[in-house]
Structures are given as C-alpha cells and as structure tokens.
C-alpha cells in the first residue's frame, strides 16, 4: 500500500518530517520540497520531471488561494471567489491542438478534424517541457475523469499556476484521501503557460505561441503558451472521447439532469446556447453541466464541477449559478470587478464576452452526489440561432435527430471571437467537433442506437433570437425557453397540437401554456416578412451544404430529414 506524504513547506530537513522515511523525496540527487498527499510510489520522477524546486500535491482551496495570491496570479473578489485573467487567450485554441500519429491512431482518428503531429515532434516537445520545469515549483492534482468507476480515467495534472491547479481540481472528480494514497495515474497532463513552442522543432503552427499536443498511446497531454484553463478539462474530455466508444459508451458534449421520478434528460449545445443554465433546474437534480457519458447502465458525468458563462449573470435569471459563483472556492476568469469594492461586474465584457465561472458541483444544492442516472427519456438540442428564424422548440423524428446531431448548428455573433463581424453560422458535428478524435459517424451511430433502444424523445430548442436577427431582434425570453423545456421534460408537450415548419420540416407546437403565442410562429415576430423568408431560405441552404460531407455515411431516411423549403412562406 502506498503511503501519504505530509511535508511542510520551507523546511530544510524534509526527510525528518516523514515518519519512517530515511531521506526526503528526491529525483536523482536533487532535493525537492513537497507538500500535500500522494502515493509514495508515484512521484513526479515517474513522469521524468527532475531538478524541481517544489511540488505541491493535491492542495485544497485555501492553500491554493494563498499560493495564487502570493504569486500575483489572481485576486479575491466580493463574495469570496478567486478572480484571474487569462491574457490574450480568452478561449480555447482549437487550431493549435495536435494528435500524435502512430500505430494506434493512424487509422482510428478522424484526421479531417484533427491535426497530425509526428512522434519525433512530440518527443522534442516532451523533452523540452521537462527541461523547462527544472528549478520550478509545480502544483499536482490527482483526479478522476468520469463518475462511473468502470469507465473513468485516473488523471494527474501538473500546472505551474496555483489557480490552474484549483481550476482543474474543481472541474474534475476529487478522490478521497485513501484513494489519493493509492493513486496510480493513467493519463498525465502538464500545463505550462510560460513555455513557447517552436513550430519547426515541435510541429505546431507557424507563428502560433500556443500548442496542445496529445499522445493517445502514452496517454500524455502537453499544453503550453495559453493561460486559458479550459484547455485542461477539454483534454480529458478528448481522451475519453477516444477510448470510450470502443467500450460501448457514447461520450457527449452535453449537460444532464434527472427528475424526481428518475427521468433523466440530456442538453446538447455549443458554448453560449444554455446547457449550464437550463440544466440547473431547481426542480431537477443536476448530473453535470458539460460532459456526459451514455453507456449500457445509463448516463454519468465526466466532471466534478461546472464551468458556466457568466456574462450578464443575475440572481433573478440564474439563482443557482449566481450563488455558486459568488462564494469561496469559485474561480472567475476575465471578470471585471470594481477596484475598491471588489464587486464583480458581469455586464462588463471589455476583456471578453467569454467570461467564466468554475465551481464544484457541491455548490449546487440539488446536484447529484453520484454523478450517475438512468437512461434519458428526453434529449434537447440547443441552438442560439442568431438569424432569428428557427422556432423556440420543435419535436424531431429519430432521423431528424440524427441529422441535427451530426449538424450541430448554432450561430456566432460579433464580439464572441476576435475578428468576428456580424452573424456567422457554426456547424460543429455532434455539438463538439473540436473534441472528437474519432470519425463523427462512430458517435452518431452510437447516439442513434441508444435513442432507438430507449425510445428517447428528441427536441430542438432555439435559445437565440426572435423578431429579427442579431442586432435587430431580441434574445428569446429565458422564461419562455424554460417553460417549453419543462413542458417537454414533464411529457405535457407531447399532447399539444403541432404544425410542420415550412422551412425545416420539423413539428412545432401551435400553442403552449405560459408562452407568447406568436413566439411559436417565428415569421410573425418579424416586421419584414420578406426579409425573414430570405434569411430562412439561406439558413436552409447552409444546412444542406454543410451536410454533404456526411451523406455517404448515413441512411436514406437521415438524408431525407434535411431542411427543405416545402411550402410558401406563412
């Protein structure tokens, strides 16, 4: 059995502090200062790290706060959250993610959506990472990716920033002390924002200061050049996405909750569509807000925390997220706050619109303590349609569900990404293309199999715009979206009368209690009906053009489920 190390920071005689240990933990002949708890048999030397100044193992919130503040990494804001800035990287860098090509990945990875990296380039990067760490203090967390013990991956994450260590500790699942004392990692991630890759030596993009390199064979992820903490959690998700399909588990970029009768639901959607907001329902138990597995036994959360967008966050609209964000232990990213009162200003997007809050699941009063639930009865596809032409909710046939799952549509608006002007469509297959190492059809076929086996009802929900496109119309009222989702989940919506949408072909309810009637008829919310017709037809064409790449991999009924203008405008 491994034994925990309880070491005191700053001691010159570390070995004397460990009962029964004749000498301090060391790598080669170099003394390394260590604090915290770990498996004695699995130190940093197992990863090749040498000549470190110190390693802080599995520190909890309070000491990580202290380290982050002492190093000038972050500040405490009113309410108790730790607020940090991520520099010029205020989001992920998907173009800088690379996967090693070897015997395992050459014929199994979807190279149409993943960048290749040679083994030689990865080895150069790995060795340079180890050299870069010499003399540094690192923070290490031993965590689980996956609530289901059968499918989870034991993950060790090394970071050079204390607040990054707190972030990943919050977002993954935290073992108990006995488990830490016996923890043997399968996946190792090392995150070094201060390291700058060299494109020629390391195989990254020319001119880029950032790189995420994944070796699925050795189960190593190297992240450098970016202080955006979300890269770490998405690397765990990507790894699970590679290994789980072979075990009959569908890894999904979705949130999940479960009702009092055990009726679970999945919420798919890209960033900003409402996955976190809509799954945080006070009348249902939260399973997780971003990454979920669906296997033979039901669904399970991959994470131990939530990562919510907090732009325009208010207690009135999102009370659970508000309370979880404004407390000790939460981490805020790029949130502007008053320098005197330290009160966060969630309306200020001068740093980025992608302001974020990370907090543990325990901060949500009705969050599941197991992270697991039975097979879902409902699947919700969320889209923030900035063109303002899609209805607020629609019922999908199984073939339509497969079509929209592979399409993964939403729309981006100016301000969400550097250089983005106006409205642009985004089609991210399976609602998570940047995280899919395998061909989309593998995930699509698993999804369709489980939907059919468990007779799941599928819905498309537009949480975006109505009455005009972005800049002209208004955002779909959150109360209306909640009412429609609630009606779908409690089964009452299935009893409504439906019409066939003339542009997209899916079934739209004609009336729903508590929802403004005209919202269910998108054209009626527009003053300029001709403009609506033109934009709706253009969006239909975008769907059709995007789906061409999948047509050879799906059945005829899925191809026939494509949007097509069937009737004259309403």
Coordinates of C-alpha atoms in Angstrom, one line a residue:
X1 CA 0.0 0.0 0.0
X2 CA 1.3 3.5 -0.9
X3 CA 1.7 5.9 2.0
X4 CA 0.8 9.6 2.1
X5 CA 3.5 12.3 2.3
X6 CA 2.7 15.1 4.7
X7 CA 5.6 17.6 4.2
X8 CA 6.0 21.1 5.4
X9 CA 6.8 23.9 3.0
X10 CA 10.0 25.7 3.7
X11 CA 11.7 23.0 5.8
X12 CA 15.4 22.4 5.1
X13 CA 15.2 18.9 6.7
X14 CA 12.3 17.5 4.9
X15 CA 13.2 13.8 5.5
X16 CA 12.9 14.2 9.2
X17 CA 9.2 15.2 8.8
X18 CA 8.2 11.9 7.2
X19 CA 7.7 9.1 9.7
X20 CA 9.8 6.1 8.8
X21 CA 11.4 7.8 5.8
X22 CA 15.3 7.9 6.0
X23 CA 15.5 10.7 3.4
X24 CA 13.3 13.2 1.7
X25 CA 11.6 12.6 -1.6
X26 CA 14.1 13.3 -4.3
X27 CA 14.7 12.9 -8.0
X28 CA 18.3 11.8 -8.6
X29 CA 20.4 13.6 -6.0
X30 CA 18.3 16.8 -6.1
X31 CA 16.2 17.6 -3.1
X32 CA 12.6 18.5 -3.9
X33 CA 10.4 20.3 -1.4
X34 CA 7.0 18.6 -1.3
X35 CA 3.7 19.3 0.4
X36 CA 0.4 17.5 0.4
X37 CA -0.7 14.0 -0.1
X38 CA 0.2 11.5 -2.8
X39 CA 1.0 7.9 -3.4
X40 CA 4.6 7.4 -2.3
X41 CA 5.3 5.1 -5.2
X42 CA 4.2 7.6 -7.9
X43 CA 6.1 10.8 -7.6
X44 CA 6.9 13.4 -10.3
X45 CA 10.0 11.3 -11.3
X46 CA 7.7 8.8 -12.8
X47 CA 6.9 11.3 -15.5
X48 CA 10.6 12.2 -16.0
X49 CA 10.5 15.5 -14.0
X50 CA 13.8 16.2 -12.4
X51 CA 15.5 19.1 -10.5
X52 CA 12.3 20.6 -9.5
X53 CA 12.3 23.2 -6.7
X54 CA 9.0 22.0 -5.2
X55 CA 5.8 20.0 -5.9
X56 CA 2.6 20.8 -4.1
X57 CA 0.4 17.7 -4.2
X58 CA -3.4 17.8 -4.1
X59 CA -3.8 21.0 -2.2
X60 CA -7.3 22.1 -1.4
X61 CA -8.9 25.5 -1.9
X62 CA -7.5 27.6 0.9
X63 CA -3.8 26.9 0.3
X64 CA -4.2 27.2 -3.4
X65 CA -5.8 30.6 -2.8
X66 CA -2.8 31.6 -0.7
X67 CA -0.3 30.5 -3.4
X68 CA -2.2 32.2 -6.2
X69 CA -2.4 35.5 -4.3
X70 CA 1.2 35.4 -3.1
X71 CA 2.3 34.9 -6.7
X72 CA 0.1 37.7 -8.1
X73 CA -1.9 35.2 -10.2
X74 CA -5.3 36.3 -9.0
X75 CA -7.3 38.4 -6.6
X76 CA -10.2 37.7 -4.2
X77 CA -13.4 39.5 -5.2
X78 CA -16.5 40.3 -3.1
X79 CA -18.4 37.1 -2.3
X80 CA -15.1 35.1 -2.0
X81 CA -14.4 33.9 -5.5
X82 CA -10.8 33.9 -6.9
X83 CA -10.6 36.0 -10.0
X84 CA -7.9 35.5 -12.6
X85 CA -7.1 36.8 -16.1
X86 CA -6.0 34.5 -18.9
X87 CA -4.2 37.1 -21.1
X88 CA -4.8 37.3 -24.8
X89 CA -6.2 33.7 -24.8
X90 CA -9.7 34.1 -23.5
X91 CA -10.9 30.8 -25.0
X92 CA -9.7 27.6 -26.4
X93 CA -7.2 27.4 -29.3
X94 CA -8.7 24.5 -31.4
X95 CA -6.3 25.2 -34.4
X96 CA -3.4 24.6 -32.1
X97 CA -4.4 21.1 -30.9
X98 CA -2.4 18.3 -32.4
X99 CA -2.6 14.5 -32.2
X100 CA 0.3 12.1 -32.5
X101 CA 0.2 9.8 -35.5
X102 CA 1.2 6.2 -34.6
X103 CA 0.1 2.6 -35.0
X104 CA -2.9 3.2 -32.6
X105 CA -4.1 6.4 -34.2
X106 CA -3.2 6.3 -37.9
X107 CA -6.4 4.5 -38.9
X108 CA -8.7 5.3 -36.0
X109 CA -8.5 9.1 -35.7
X110 CA -10.7 11.5 -37.7
X111 CA -7.9 13.3 -39.4
X112 CA -10.4 15.5 -41.2
X113 CA -11.0 17.2 -37.9
X114 CA -7.6 16.7 -36.1
X115 CA -4.1 18.0 -36.8
X116 CA -1.3 15.4 -37.2
X117 CA 1.8 15.5 -35.1
X118 CA 4.8 13.2 -35.7
X119 CA 6.2 11.1 -32.8
X120 CA 9.5 12.9 -33.2
X121 CA 8.0 16.4 -32.8
X122 CA 6.1 15.2 -29.7
X123 CA 9.2 13.7 -28.2
X124 CA 11.0 17.0 -28.8
X125 CA 8.2 18.9 -27.1
X126 CA 8.1 16.4 -24.2
X127 CA 11.8 16.7 -23.5
X128 CA 11.8 20.5 -23.7
X129 CA 8.8 20.5 -21.3
X130 CA 10.9 18.5 -18.8
X131 CA 13.9 20.8 -19.2
X132 CA 11.7 23.9 -18.8
X133 CA 10.4 22.6 -15.5
X134 CA 13.8 22.4 -13.9
X135 CA 14.0 24.7 -10.9
X136 CA 10.3 25.4 -11.0
X137 CA 7.6 24.9 -8.4
X138 CA 4.7 22.8 -9.8
X139 CA 1.2 22.0 -8.5
X140 CA -0.1 18.5 -9.0
X141 CA -3.7 17.2 -8.7
X142 CA -4.7 13.5 -8.8
X143 CA -8.3 13.3 -10.1
X144 CA -10.9 11.2 -11.9
X145 CA -12.4 11.9 -15.3
X146 CA -15.7 10.1 -15.1
X147 CA -18.2 9.4 -12.2
X148 CA -18.7 5.7 -13.3
X149 CA -15.9 3.7 -11.8
X150 CA -16.0 1.2 -14.7
X151 CA -15.2 3.9 -17.3
X152 CA -13.4 6.7 -15.6
X153 CA -9.7 7.6 -16.3
X154 CA -7.3 8.3 -13.4
X155 CA -5.7 11.7 -14.3
X156 CA -2.7 13.5 -12.9
X157 CA -2.4 17.2 -13.8
X158 CA 0.8 19.3 -13.3
X159 CA 0.4 23.0 -13.5
X160 CA 2.8 25.9 -13.0
X161 CA 0.0 28.2 -11.8
X162 CA -1.8 27.7 -8.5
X163 CA -5.1 28.9 -9.8
X164 CA -4.9 26.4 -12.7
X165 CA -4.5 23.7 -10.0
X166 CA -7.6 24.9 -8.2
X167 CA -9.5 25.1 -11.5
X168 CA -8.8 21.5 -12.6
X169 CA -9.4 20.3 -9.0
X170 CA -12.8 22.0 -9.2
X171 CA -13.7 20.7 -12.7
X172 CA -12.7 17.0 -12.3
X173 CA -13.8 14.5 -9.7
X174 CA -11.8 14.6 -6.4
X175 CA -10.7 11.3 -4.8
X176 CA -10.8 10.8 -1.1
X177 CA -7.6 10.6 1.0
X178 CA -7.4 6.8 0.9
X179 CA -7.7 6.9 -2.9
X180 CA -5.0 9.6 -3.1
X181 CA -2.6 7.4 -1.1
X182 CA -3.0 4.6 -3.7
X183 CA -3.5 6.7 -6.8
X184 CA -1.7 5.5 -9.9
X185 CA -2.3 7.8 -12.9
X186 CA -3.3 6.6 -16.3
X187 CA -3.4 10.0 -18.1
X188 CA -0.9 12.7 -17.4
X189 CA -1.4 16.4 -18.3
X190 CA 1.2 19.1 -17.9
X191 CA 0.2 22.7 -18.4
X192 CA 2.9 25.3 -18.9
X193 CA 1.6 28.7 -20.0
X194 CA 5.2 30.2 -19.8
X195 CA 6.6 27.7 -22.4
X196 CA 6.6 28.9 -26.0
X197 CA 6.6 26.2 -28.7
X198 CA 8.9 26.3 -31.8
X199 CA 7.0 25.4 -34.9
X200 CA 9.9 23.7 -36.6
X201 CA 11.1 21.8 -33.6
X202 CA 7.7 20.9 -32.1
X203 CA 5.5 20.6 -35.2
X204 CA 3.0 23.3 -34.2
X205 CA 1.5 26.1 -36.4
X206 CA 3.9 28.7 -37.8
X207 CA 3.5 31.9 -35.9
X208 CA 1.5 30.5 -33.0
X209 CA 2.6 30.8 -29.4
X210 CA 0.3 28.0 -28.3
X211 CA 0.2 24.3 -28.6
X212 CA -1.9 21.4 -27.2
X213 CA -0.3 18.0 -28.1
X214 CA -2.0 14.7 -27.3
X215 CA -0.3 11.2 -27.4
X216 CA -3.1 8.7 -27.0
X217 CA -0.7 5.8 -26.9
X218 CA 1.3 7.1 -23.9
X219 CA -1.7 9.0 -22.6
X220 CA 0.1 12.3 -22.2
X221 CA -1.2 15.8 -22.9
X222 CA 1.2 18.7 -23.2
X223 CA -0.3 22.2 -23.1
X224 CA 1.7 25.4 -23.5
X225 CA 1.5 29.1 -24.3
X226 CA -2.0 29.6 -23.1
X227 CA -3.3 30.6 -19.6
X228 CA -6.9 29.6 -20.6
X229 CA -7.6 26.9 -18.0
X230 CA -10.4 25.3 -20.1
X231 CA -7.7 23.6 -22.3
X232 CA -7.0 21.2 -19.4
X233 CA -10.5 19.9 -18.9
X234 CA -11.2 19.6 -22.6
X235 CA -8.1 17.5 -23.0
X236 CA -9.6 15.0 -20.5
X237 CA -12.8 15.1 -22.5
X238 CA -11.0 14.5 -25.7
X239 CA -9.1 11.5 -24.2
X240 CA -12.4 9.9 -23.0
X241 CA -13.9 10.6 -26.5
X242 CA -11.1 8.4 -27.9
X243 CA -11.3 5.5 -25.6
X244 CA -15.0 5.2 -24.6
X245 CA -16.7 4.3 -27.9
X246 CA -14.9 1.0 -28.1
X247 CA -16.5 0.2 -24.7
X248 CA -20.0 0.9 -25.9
X249 CA -20.1 4.3 -24.2
X250 CA -21.2 7.4 -26.0
X251 CA -19.2 10.5 -24.8
X252 CA -21.2 13.6 -25.2
X253 CA -20.7 17.4 -25.1
X254 CA -23.9 17.9 -23.1
X255 CA -25.3 18.7 -19.7
X256 CA -27.7 16.4 -17.9
X257 CA -30.2 16.4 -15.1
X258 CA -32.8 14.0 -13.7
X259 CA -36.3 14.4 -12.4
X260 CA -37.8 13.1 -9.1
X261 CA -39.2 10.1 -11.0
X262 CA -35.8 9.1 -12.4
X263 CA -36.5 10.6 -15.8
X264 CA -33.1 11.9 -17.0
X265 CA -32.5 14.4 -19.8
X266 CA -29.6 15.5 -21.9
X267 CA -28.9 19.0 -23.1
X268 CA -26.6 19.3 -26.2
X269 CA -25.3 22.7 -27.3
X270 CA -22.2 24.7 -28.1
X271 CA -20.9 27.5 -25.9
X272 CA -23.5 30.1 -25.1
X273 CA -26.6 28.1 -26.0
X274 CA -27.7 27.5 -22.4
X275 CA -26.5 24.0 -21.4
X276 CA -25.5 25.1 -18.0
X277 CA -28.4 27.5 -17.4
X278 CA -31.2 25.1 -18.5
X279 CA -29.8 22.0 -16.7
X280 CA -29.5 24.0 -13.4
X281 CA -33.2 23.5 -12.7
X282 CA -34.2 23.7 -9.1
X283 CA -36.9 21.1 -9.6
X284 CA -34.5 18.5 -11.0
X285 CA -31.2 17.0 -9.8
X286 CA -28.1 18.2 -11.8
X287 CA -25.9 15.4 -13.1
X288 CA -23.4 17.7 -14.8
X289 CA -23.2 20.8 -17.0
X290 CA -20.9 20.0 -19.9
X291 CA -19.6 16.5 -20.4
X292 CA -21.6 13.2 -20.1
X293 CA -21.2 9.6 -20.9
X294 CA -24.1 7.3 -22.0
X295 CA -23.5 3.6 -21.7
X296 CA -25.2 0.3 -21.0
X297 CA -26.0 1.3 -17.4
X298 CA -27.3 4.8 -18.2
X299 CA -25.6 8.2 -18.1
X300 CA -22.8 9.5 -15.9
X301 CA -21.0 12.8 -15.5
X302 CA -17.3 13.2 -16.5
X303 CA -16.7 16.1 -14.2
X304 CA -16.9 17.2 -10.6
X305 CA -17.7 20.8 -11.2
X306 CA -19.4 23.3 -13.6
X307 CA -17.9 25.8 -16.0
X308 CA -20.5 28.5 -16.7
X309 CA -20.5 31.5 -18.8
X310 CA -21.3 34.5 -16.6
X311 CA -21.8 37.4 -19.0
X312 CA -24.9 39.2 -17.7
X313 CA -25.3 36.8 -14.8
X314 CA -28.1 37.8 -12.4
X315 CA -29.6 36.3 -9.4
X316 CA -33.1 36.7 -10.9
X317 CA -32.4 34.8 -14.1
X318 CA -29.9 32.2 -12.8
X319 CA -30.1 32.0 -9.0
X320 CA -28.2 28.7 -8.6
X321 CA -25.3 29.7 -10.8
X322 CA -25.3 33.1 -9.1
X323 CA -25.0 31.6 -5.7
X324 CA -22.4 29.1 -6.8
X325 CA -20.3 31.8 -8.4
X326 CA -20.3 34.4 -5.7
X327 CA -18.7 32.3 -2.9
X328 CA -15.4 31.0 -1.7
X329 CA -14.0 28.2 -3.9
X330 CA -15.3 29.5 -7.2
X331 CA -12.9 30.7 -9.9
X332 CA -13.7 33.6 -12.1
X333 CA -12.0 34.1 -15.5
X334 CA -11.6 37.6 -17.0
X335 CA -14.4 39.1 -15.0
X336 CA -14.1 42.8 -14.5
X337 CA -14.6 44.0 -10.9
X338 CA -14.7 47.3 -9.0
X339 CA -11.1 48.0 -7.7
X340 CA -12.5 49.4 -4.4
X341 CA -15.5 47.2 -3.5
X342 CA -14.2 44.2 -5.5
X343 CA -17.8 43.6 -6.7
X344 CA -17.8 41.7 -10.0
X345 CA -19.5 43.4 -12.9
X346 CA -20.9 40.6 -15.0
X347 CA -22.2 43.1 -17.6
X348 CA -18.7 44.3 -18.5
X349 CA -17.3 42.4 -21.5
X350 CA -14.4 44.7 -22.1
X351 CA -11.9 41.8 -21.6
X352 CA -14.0 39.2 -23.4
X353 CA -17.6 38.1 -23.8
X354 CA -16.4 34.6 -22.7
X355 CA -16.2 35.4 -19.0
X356 CA -16.4 32.2 -17.0
X357 CA -17.1 30.9 -13.5
X358 CA -15.9 27.5 -12.4
X359 CA -17.3 26.0 -9.2
X360 CA -17.7 22.5 -7.6
X361 CA -20.9 20.5 -8.1
X362 CA -21.4 20.7 -4.4
X363 CA -22.2 24.4 -4.7
X364 CA -25.4 23.5 -6.5
X365 CA -27.8 22.4 -3.7
X366 CA -29.6 19.8 -5.8
X367 CA -26.6 18.4 -7.6
X368 CA -26.2 14.6 -7.8
X369 CA -23.8 13.1 -5.3
X370 CA -23.2 10.1 -7.5
X371 CA -23.0 11.8 -10.9
X372 CA -25.0 8.9 -12.4
X373 CA -28.6 8.4 -13.6
X374 CA -30.6 6.0 -15.7
X375 CA -31.2 6.2 -19.5
X376 CA -32.6 9.5 -20.6
X377 CA -36.2 10.0 -21.7
X378 CA -35.6 13.3 -23.4
X379 CA -32.7 14.8 -25.5
X380 CA -32.6 18.6 -26.0
X381 CA -30.6 20.1 -28.8
X382 CA -29.9 23.7 -28.0
X383 CA -29.1 26.3 -30.7
X384 CA -28.6 30.0 -30.3
X385 CA -29.9 30.9 -33.8
X386 CA -28.7 34.5 -34.3
X387 CA -30.5 34.7 -37.6
X388 CA -33.8 34.6 -35.6
X389 CA -35.7 32.3 -38.0
X390 CA -35.9 29.0 -36.0
X391 CA -38.8 28.3 -33.7
X392 CA -38.3 28.2 -29.9
X393 CA -38.9 24.4 -29.8
X394 CA -39.6 21.6 -32.3
X395 CA -40.2 17.9 -32.0
X396 CA -37.8 15.7 -34.0
X397 CA -38.2 12.3 -35.6
X398 CA -35.4 9.9 -35.0
X399 CA -34.0 10.6 -38.4
X400 CA -34.2 14.3 -37.9
X401 CA -32.5 13.9 -34.5
X402 CA -29.6 12.1 -36.2
X403 CA -29.4 14.8 -38.9
X404 CA -29.3 17.7 -36.3
X405 CA -26.9 15.8 -34.1
X406 CA -24.4 15.5 -36.9
X407 CA -25.1 19.1 -38.0
X408 CA -24.5 20.6 -34.5
X409 CA -25.8 24.0 -35.6
X410 CA -25.6 27.3 -33.7
X411 CA -24.6 30.9 -34.8
X412 CA -21.9 33.1 -33.6
X413 CA -22.2 36.9 -33.3
X414 CA -19.8 39.8 -33.3
X415 CA -17.7 40.0 -30.1
X416 CA -17.6 36.3 -29.2
X417 CA -14.4 35.8 -31.2
X418 CA -11.6 38.0 -32.2
X419 CA -12.2 39.5 -35.7
X420 CA -15.8 38.2 -36.0
X421 CA -18.1 40.6 -37.7
X422 CA -21.9 40.2 -37.9
X423 CA -23.6 36.8 -37.7
X424 CA -21.8 33.6 -38.8
X425 CA -23.2 30.1 -38.7
X426 CA -21.3 27.4 -36.8
X427 CA -21.8 23.7 -37.6
X428 CA -19.9 21.6 -35.1
X429 CA -20.7 18.0 -35.6
X430 CA -22.1 16.1 -32.6
X431 CA -22.1 19.6 -30.9
X432 CA -18.4 19.1 -30.1
X433 CA -16.2 18.7 -33.2
X434 CA -13.0 20.1 -31.6
X435 CA -13.2 17.3 -29.1
X436 CA -13.8 14.3 -31.4
X437 CA -10.8 12.3 -32.1
X438 CA -12.8 9.6 -34.0
X439 CA -14.9 9.9 -37.1
X440 CA -18.3 11.6 -36.4
X441 CA -20.2 8.6 -37.8
X442 CA -18.9 6.5 -34.8
X443 CA -20.5 8.8 -32.3
X444 CA -23.6 9.3 -34.5
X445 CA -24.3 5.6 -34.8
X446 CA -23.9 5.1 -31.0
X447 CA -26.3 8.0 -30.4
X448 CA -28.9 6.7 -32.8
X449 CA -28.6 3.2 -31.3
X450 CA -29.3 4.4 -27.7
X451 CA -32.1 6.7 -28.8
X452 CA -33.8 3.9 -30.6
X453 CA -33.2 1.3 -27.8
X454 CA -34.6 3.5 -25.1
X455 CA -37.3 5.3 -27.1
X456 CA -36.0 8.7 -26.4
X457 CA -37.9 11.9 -27.4
X458 CA -35.7 14.5 -29.1
X459 CA -36.3 18.2 -29.2
X460 CA -34.7 21.2 -30.9
X461 CA -34.7 24.4 -28.8
X462 CA -33.7 27.8 -30.1
X463 CA -32.3 29.9 -27.2
X464 CA -31.1 32.5 -29.7
X465 CA -33.0 35.4 -31.3
X466 CA -36.6 36.1 -32.4
X467 CA -38.3 39.0 -34.2
X468 CA -35.2 39.7 -36.3
X469 CA -31.6 38.6 -36.5
X470 CA -28.9 39.6 -34.0
X471 CA -28.8 43.4 -33.8
X472 CA -32.4 43.8 -34.8
X473 CA -34.5 41.3 -32.9
X474 CA -34.4 40.3 -29.3
X475 CA -33.0 37.3 -27.4
X476 CA -35.5 34.5 -26.8
X477 CA -37.0 35.2 -23.3
X478 CA -35.4 32.8 -20.8
X479 CA -38.8 32.3 -19.1
X480 CA -40.3 31.1 -22.4
X481 CA -37.4 28.7 -23.0
X482 CA -37.7 27.3 -19.5
X483 CA -41.4 26.8 -19.9
X484 CA -41.0 25.0 -23.2
X485 CA -38.2 22.8 -21.9
X486 CA -40.2 22.0 -18.7
X487 CA -43.2 21.0 -20.9
X488 CA -41.0 18.7 -23.0
X489 CA -39.5 17.0 -19.9
X490 CA -42.7 16.5 -18.0
X491 CA -44.4 15.0 -21.0
X492 CA -47.2 17.6 -21.4
X493 CA -45.8 19.0 -24.6
X494 CA -46.4 15.7 -26.4
X495 CA -50.1 16.3 -26.1
X496 CA -50.0 19.6 -27.9
X497 CA -51.2 20.2 -31.4
X498 CA -48.3 20.6 -33.9
X499 CA -47.7 22.1 -37.3
X500 CA -45.0 21.3 -39.8
X501 CA -42.5 24.1 -40.1
X502 CA -42.4 25.1 -43.8
X503 CA -38.6 25.7 -43.8
X504 CA -37.1 23.0 -41.6
X505 CA -39.8 20.3 -41.8
X506 CA -39.9 19.5 -38.1
X507 CA -43.0 19.6 -35.8
X508 CA -43.7 22.8 -33.9
X509 CA -46.4 23.2 -31.2
X510 CA -49.1 25.7 -32.1
X511 CA -49.6 26.8 -28.5
X512 CA -48.1 26.1 -25.1
X513 CA -49.4 27.5 -21.8
X514 CA -47.3 30.3 -20.5
X515 CA -45.6 31.1 -23.8
X516 CA -46.5 34.1 -26.0
X517 CA -48.4 32.5 -29.0
X518 CA -46.5 34.4 -31.7
X519 CA -43.1 33.1 -30.5
X520 CA -44.1 29.7 -31.9
X521 CA -44.5 31.2 -35.3
X522 CA -41.1 32.9 -36.0
X523 CA -42.3 34.8 -39.1
X524 CA -45.0 36.5 -37.1
X525 CA -42.4 38.1 -34.8
X526 CA -40.7 39.8 -37.7
X527 CA -41.9 43.1 -39.2
X528 CA -40.3 42.4 -42.5
X529 CA -41.7 39.1 -43.7
X530 CA -39.8 39.2 -46.9
X531 CA -36.5 39.5 -45.0
X532 CA -37.5 36.6 -42.8
X533 CA -38.2 34.4 -45.8
X534 CA -34.9 35.3 -47.5
X535 CA -32.8 34.6 -44.3
X536 CA -34.7 31.4 -43.5
X537 CA -34.1 30.1 -47.0
X538 CA -30.4 31.0 -46.8
X539 CA -30.1 29.1 -43.5
X540 CA -31.8 26.0 -45.0
X541 CA -29.2 26.1 -47.8
X542 CA -26.4 26.4 -45.2
X543 CA -27.7 23.2 -43.5
X544 CA -27.8 21.4 -46.9
X545 CA -24.3 22.5 -47.9
X546 CA -22.8 21.5 -44.5
X547 CA -24.3 18.0 -44.5
X548 CA -22.8 17.0 -47.9
X549 CA -19.8 15.6 -46.1
X550 CA -22.0 13.2 -44.1
X551 CA -24.3 11.9 -46.9
X552 CA -22.3 8.8 -47.7
X553 CA -22.2 7.8 -44.0
X554 CA -25.9 7.9 -43.1
X555 CA -29.1 6.1 -44.1
X556 CA -31.5 7.4 -46.7
X557 CA -34.0 8.5 -44.0
X558 CA -31.4 10.7 -42.4
X559 CA -30.6 12.3 -45.7
X560 CA -34.3 12.9 -46.3
X561 CA -34.6 14.6 -42.9
X562 CA -32.6 17.6 -44.3
X563 CA -34.4 21.0 -44.0
X564 CA -36.1 21.9 -47.3
X565 CA -38.5 24.7 -48.1
X566 CA -41.7 22.8 -48.6
X567 CA -44.4 25.5 -48.7
X568 CA -44.7 29.2 -49.4
X569 CA -44.0 31.4 -46.5
X570 CA -46.6 31.5 -43.8

